[in-house]
């Protein structure tokens, strides 16, 4: 694919894309029905920045539209996540080695949890090159490489025991609500992707308070990583 195909930078919430929008040049709004994206340049590179909305359906629908509309060279999903790994702190950045839909559960039909039934799709690997570039970013924030679990649920202490059961089978360092849906679309369309998440909470009883408190503070921590990828 030509290098002039844009990078898509996608986030679920306004707070997760606003740093990218505010640093873009030549910004233009493109609408497709109720979906909207901004084209422009970031560090001189062609980008499309878009807010998907929350959850796997919005994430998949928006990704499909963006791929058809812009034929991207890569898709980067950026936003916040709850920590499952006890070594992760609020503000740390998680670069997904891979991600999985932990709420895809057809064990009743004999499929392992996370497997999309009647396919060989389960763990979606981030693009090796994008991951390598991201890891080389110099930033004040701690960078981890880990496994992201995606599902349509904001995880607090009420769900953690169920999730820990799944974690014993799936592993998983952070939990969020969109990454593996975007990854499934990109895998099917053979577009390189990377999920980058910053920890906003620890998926526990404090999460309903920590999430809105830290979202505006840490949502931009990935900005330096994305800039580094664009410049590499
Ligand atoms: N995104 C940020 N924190 C989260 C949590 N605790 N559960 C699901 N998605 C999240």
Short mmCIF file of C-alpha atoms and ligand atoms in Angstrom, two decimals:
data_model
loop_
_atom_site.label_atom_id
_atom_site.label_comp_id
_atom_site.label_asym_id
_atom_site.label_seq_id
_atom_site.Cartn_x
_atom_site.Cartn_y
_atom_site.Cartn_z
CA UNK A 1 0.00 0.00 0.00
CA UNK A 2 1.27 3.51 -0.82
CA UNK A 3 2.85 5.52 2.00
CA UNK A 4 0.40 8.36 1.30
CA UNK A 5 -2.44 6.26 2.66
CA UNK A 6 -3.24 7.88 6.00
CA UNK A 7 -2.76 6.61 9.49
CA UNK A 8 -6.07 6.32 11.30
CA UNK A 9 -5.99 7.48 14.92
CA UNK A 10 -9.11 6.29 16.67
CA UNK A 11 -10.39 6.70 20.23
CA UNK A 12 -13.72 5.99 21.90
CA UNK A 13 -14.23 9.32 23.67
CA UNK A 14 -13.59 13.00 22.93
CA UNK A 15 -10.97 13.13 25.70
CA UNK A 16 -9.08 10.30 24.00
CA UNK A 17 -8.69 12.09 20.64
CA UNK A 18 -8.67 15.77 21.55
CA UNK A 19 -4.86 16.09 21.83
CA UNK A 20 -4.53 14.71 18.31
CA UNK A 21 -7.23 17.03 16.94
CA UNK A 22 -5.72 20.07 18.58
CA UNK A 23 -2.24 19.36 17.13
CA UNK A 24 -3.43 18.64 13.57
CA UNK A 25 -2.85 20.96 10.62
CA UNK A 26 -5.04 21.31 7.52
CA UNK A 27 -7.96 19.85 9.43
CA UNK A 28 -11.09 18.98 7.44
CA UNK A 29 -14.30 17.34 8.62
CA UNK A 30 -15.53 14.33 6.61
CA UNK A 31 -18.99 12.98 7.40
CA UNK A 32 -20.57 9.67 6.52
CA UNK A 33 -24.13 9.58 7.81
CA UNK A 34 -23.80 9.96 11.57
CA UNK A 35 -20.09 9.17 11.52
CA UNK A 36 -17.50 11.90 11.33
CA UNK A 37 -13.74 12.05 11.08
CA UNK A 38 -11.10 14.74 10.67
CA UNK A 39 -8.49 14.46 7.95
CA UNK A 40 -5.29 16.47 8.15
CA UNK A 41 -1.61 16.26 8.97
CA UNK A 42 0.26 15.56 12.18
CA UNK A 43 4.02 16.14 12.07
CA UNK A 44 3.58 16.46 8.30
CA UNK A 45 2.08 12.98 7.99
CA UNK A 46 -1.38 12.31 6.58
CA UNK A 47 -3.74 11.23 9.38
CA UNK A 48 -7.43 10.72 10.01
CA UNK A 49 -8.58 11.26 13.60
CA UNK A 50 -11.93 9.88 14.69
CA UNK A 51 -14.02 9.21 17.79
CA UNK A 52 -15.82 5.86 17.62
CA UNK A 53 -18.06 5.91 20.68
CA UNK A 54 -17.94 3.27 23.41
CA UNK A 55 -18.11 -0.49 22.95
CA UNK A 56 -17.40 -3.15 20.37
CA UNK A 57 -20.29 -2.33 18.03
CA UNK A 58 -19.41 1.37 17.67
CA UNK A 59 -15.74 0.46 17.38
CA UNK A 60 -16.35 -2.11 14.63
CA UNK A 61 -18.84 0.04 12.72
CA UNK A 62 -16.55 3.07 12.79
CA UNK A 63 -13.48 1.06 11.81
CA UNK A 64 -15.32 -0.48 8.84
CA UNK A 65 -16.40 2.97 7.64
CA UNK A 66 -12.90 4.43 8.08
CA UNK A 67 -11.28 1.56 6.18
CA UNK A 68 -13.70 1.88 3.25
CA UNK A 69 -13.54 5.67 3.20
CA UNK A 70 -9.79 6.26 3.69
CA UNK A 71 -7.91 3.04 2.81
CA UNK A 72 -5.51 3.54 5.72
CA UNK A 73 -1.94 2.23 5.84
CA UNK A 74 -2.43 1.51 9.56
CA UNK A 75 -4.93 1.93 12.38
CA UNK A 76 -3.94 3.04 15.88
CA UNK A 77 -6.50 2.84 18.65
CA UNK A 78 -5.68 5.03 21.63
CA UNK A 79 -7.46 5.56 24.93
CA UNK A 80 -7.60 4.43 28.52
CA UNK A 81 -7.97 1.01 30.17
CA UNK A 82 -8.40 -0.61 33.55
CA UNK A 83 -5.34 -2.44 34.90
CA UNK A 84 -5.50 -6.18 35.57
CA UNK A 85 -1.75 -6.57 35.97
CA UNK A 86 -0.86 -5.66 39.58
CA UNK A 87 2.38 -4.09 38.37
CA UNK A 88 0.59 -1.43 36.32
CA UNK A 89 -0.11 2.05 37.73
CA UNK A 90 -2.45 4.84 36.67
CA UNK A 91 -0.73 6.77 33.89
CA UNK A 92 1.33 3.81 32.62
CA UNK A 93 1.00 3.05 28.91
CA UNK A 94 0.15 -0.45 27.65
CA UNK A 95 1.15 -1.35 24.10
CA UNK A 96 -0.91 -4.36 23.09
CA UNK A 97 1.13 -7.35 22.08
CA UNK A 98 -2.27 -8.78 21.30
CA UNK A 99 -5.90 -8.51 22.34
CA UNK A 100 -8.91 -10.79 22.69
CA UNK A 101 -12.68 -10.42 23.12
CA UNK A 102 -13.09 -11.98 26.57
CA UNK A 103 -16.90 -11.79 26.35
CA UNK A 104 -16.97 -13.94 23.20
CA UNK A 105 -17.96 -17.13 24.99
CA UNK A 106 -19.21 -20.09 22.96
CA UNK A 107 -17.77 -22.68 25.35
CA UNK A 108 -21.22 -24.29 25.24
CA UNK A 109 -20.43 -25.21 21.65
CA UNK A 110 -16.96 -26.42 22.48
CA UNK A 111 -15.04 -23.28 21.47
CA UNK A 112 -12.45 -21.85 23.85
CA UNK A 113 -13.37 -18.51 25.41
CA UNK A 114 -12.41 -15.62 23.13
CA UNK A 115 -12.55 -17.72 19.96
CA UNK A 116 -14.89 -16.33 17.31
CA UNK A 117 -16.92 -19.49 16.64
CA UNK A 118 -16.20 -21.39 13.41
CA UNK A 119 -13.05 -19.36 12.74
CA UNK A 120 -9.45 -19.56 13.92
CA UNK A 121 -9.69 -15.98 15.27
CA UNK A 122 -8.99 -15.58 18.99
CA UNK A 123 -5.90 -13.49 19.86
CA UNK A 124 -5.36 -10.56 17.49
CA UNK A 125 -1.66 -9.62 17.22
CA UNK A 126 -0.64 -5.99 16.92
CA UNK A 127 1.62 -5.21 13.98
CA UNK A 128 5.21 -6.09 14.86
CA UNK A 129 6.71 -2.97 13.21
CA UNK A 130 4.28 -0.55 14.84
CA UNK A 131 4.88 -2.22 18.20
CA UNK A 132 8.67 -1.96 17.80
CA UNK A 133 8.45 1.72 16.89
CA UNK A 134 6.10 2.40 19.82
CA UNK A 135 8.45 0.64 22.26
CA UNK A 136 11.29 2.93 21.18
CA UNK A 137 9.43 6.08 22.29
CA UNK A 138 11.21 8.23 24.84
CA UNK A 139 8.55 9.31 27.31
CA UNK A 140 8.28 10.09 31.01
CA UNK A 141 5.53 7.45 31.27
CA UNK A 142 6.18 3.79 31.90
CA UNK A 143 5.67 1.62 28.80
CA UNK A 144 4.46 -1.97 29.11
CA UNK A 145 3.79 -4.54 26.41
CA UNK A 146 0.83 -6.70 27.37
CA UNK A 147 -2.37 -8.48 26.48
CA UNK A 148 -5.57 -6.46 26.36
CA UNK A 149 -8.96 -8.00 27.14
CA UNK A 150 -11.91 -6.35 25.39
CA UNK A 151 -15.58 -6.66 26.32
CA UNK A 152 -18.78 -4.64 26.54
CA UNK A 153 -18.54 -4.01 30.27
CA UNK A 154 -16.99 -1.37 32.51
CA UNK A 155 -15.15 -3.62 34.96
CA UNK A 156 -15.28 -2.93 38.69
CA UNK A 157 -14.89 -5.14 41.79
CA UNK A 158 -18.34 -6.63 41.01
CA UNK A 159 -17.05 -8.30 37.85
CA UNK A 160 -13.45 -8.92 38.76
CA UNK A 161 -13.85 -12.47 40.11
CA UNK A 162 -15.52 -13.54 36.85
CA UNK A 163 -12.80 -11.77 34.90
CA UNK A 164 -10.06 -13.36 36.99
CA UNK A 165 -11.54 -16.78 36.11
CA UNK A 166 -11.20 -15.83 32.46
CA UNK A 167 -7.78 -14.33 33.12
CA UNK A 168 -6.51 -17.70 34.29
CA UNK A 169 -7.31 -18.98 30.80
CA UNK A 170 -6.71 -15.87 28.69
CA UNK A 171 -4.00 -14.05 30.59
CA UNK A 172 -4.55 -10.30 30.25
CA UNK A 173 -2.93 -7.17 31.60
CA UNK A 174 -5.57 -4.52 30.98
CA UNK A 175 -9.27 -4.40 30.21
CA UNK A 176 -11.18 -2.04 27.91
CA UNK A 177 -14.19 -1.97 25.61
CA UNK A 178 -13.08 -1.53 21.97
CA UNK A 179 -9.57 -2.74 21.10
CA UNK A 180 -10.19 -6.32 19.99
CA UNK A 181 -13.20 -5.26 17.89
CA UNK A 182 -11.00 -2.84 15.94
CA UNK A 183 -8.35 -5.56 15.78
CA UNK A 184 -10.81 -8.06 14.30
CA UNK A 185 -11.78 -5.62 11.53
CA UNK A 186 -8.14 -4.78 10.77
CA UNK A 187 -7.15 -8.45 10.75
CA UNK A 188 -9.94 -9.32 8.31
CA UNK A 189 -9.00 -6.37 6.06
CA UNK A 190 -5.26 -7.07 6.47
CA UNK A 191 -4.47 -3.62 7.80
CA UNK A 192 -1.66 -3.25 10.37
CA UNK A 193 -2.94 -2.05 13.73
CA UNK A 194 -1.72 -1.20 17.21
CA UNK A 195 -3.78 -0.72 20.36
CA UNK A 196 -2.25 1.77 22.82
CA UNK A 197 -3.91 2.23 26.19
CA UNK A 198 -3.11 4.32 29.25
CA UNK A 199 -4.20 3.02 32.65
CA UNK A 200 -6.99 5.16 34.14
CA UNK A 201 -8.05 2.79 36.97
CA UNK A 202 -7.43 -0.64 38.41
CA UNK A 203 -10.74 -2.30 37.48
CA UNK A 204 -11.78 -2.36 41.13
CA UNK A 205 -14.20 -0.70 43.57
CA UNK A 206 -12.48 2.68 43.01
CA UNK A 207 -12.88 2.54 39.22
CA UNK A 208 -16.19 4.46 39.04
CA UNK A 209 -14.38 7.37 40.73
CA UNK A 210 -10.90 6.90 39.26
CA UNK A 211 -12.07 6.63 35.63
CA UNK A 212 -13.71 10.08 35.36
CA UNK A 213 -11.01 11.57 37.59
CA UNK A 214 -8.01 10.31 35.63
CA UNK A 215 -9.47 10.16 32.09
CA UNK A 216 -8.77 13.85 31.35
CA UNK A 217 -5.37 13.63 33.05
CA UNK A 218 -3.93 10.51 31.38
CA UNK A 219 -5.84 10.20 28.08
CA UNK A 220 -3.07 12.10 26.29
CA UNK A 221 -0.16 10.04 27.60
CA UNK A 222 -0.09 8.08 24.33
CA UNK A 223 0.36 11.24 22.24
CA UNK A 224 4.17 11.01 22.35
CA UNK A 225 4.02 7.34 21.32
CA UNK A 226 1.84 8.05 18.29
CA UNK A 227 4.05 11.01 17.30
CA UNK A 228 7.11 8.79 17.55
CA UNK A 229 5.50 6.16 15.31
CA UNK A 230 4.59 8.81 12.73
CA UNK A 231 8.18 10.11 12.72
CA UNK A 232 9.85 6.67 12.51
N1 LIG B 1 -11.61 1.52 30.40
C1 LIG B 1 -10.99 2.14 31.42
N2 LIG B 1 -11.22 1.51 32.58
C2 LIG B 1 -12.01 0.46 32.30
C3 LIG B 1 -12.59 -0.56 33.09
N3 LIG B 1 -12.42 -0.61 34.40
N4 LIG B 1 -13.37 -1.48 32.45
C4 LIG B 1 -13.56 -1.43 31.11
N5 LIG B 1 -13.03 -0.48 30.33
C5 LIG B 1 -12.26 0.47 30.91
#
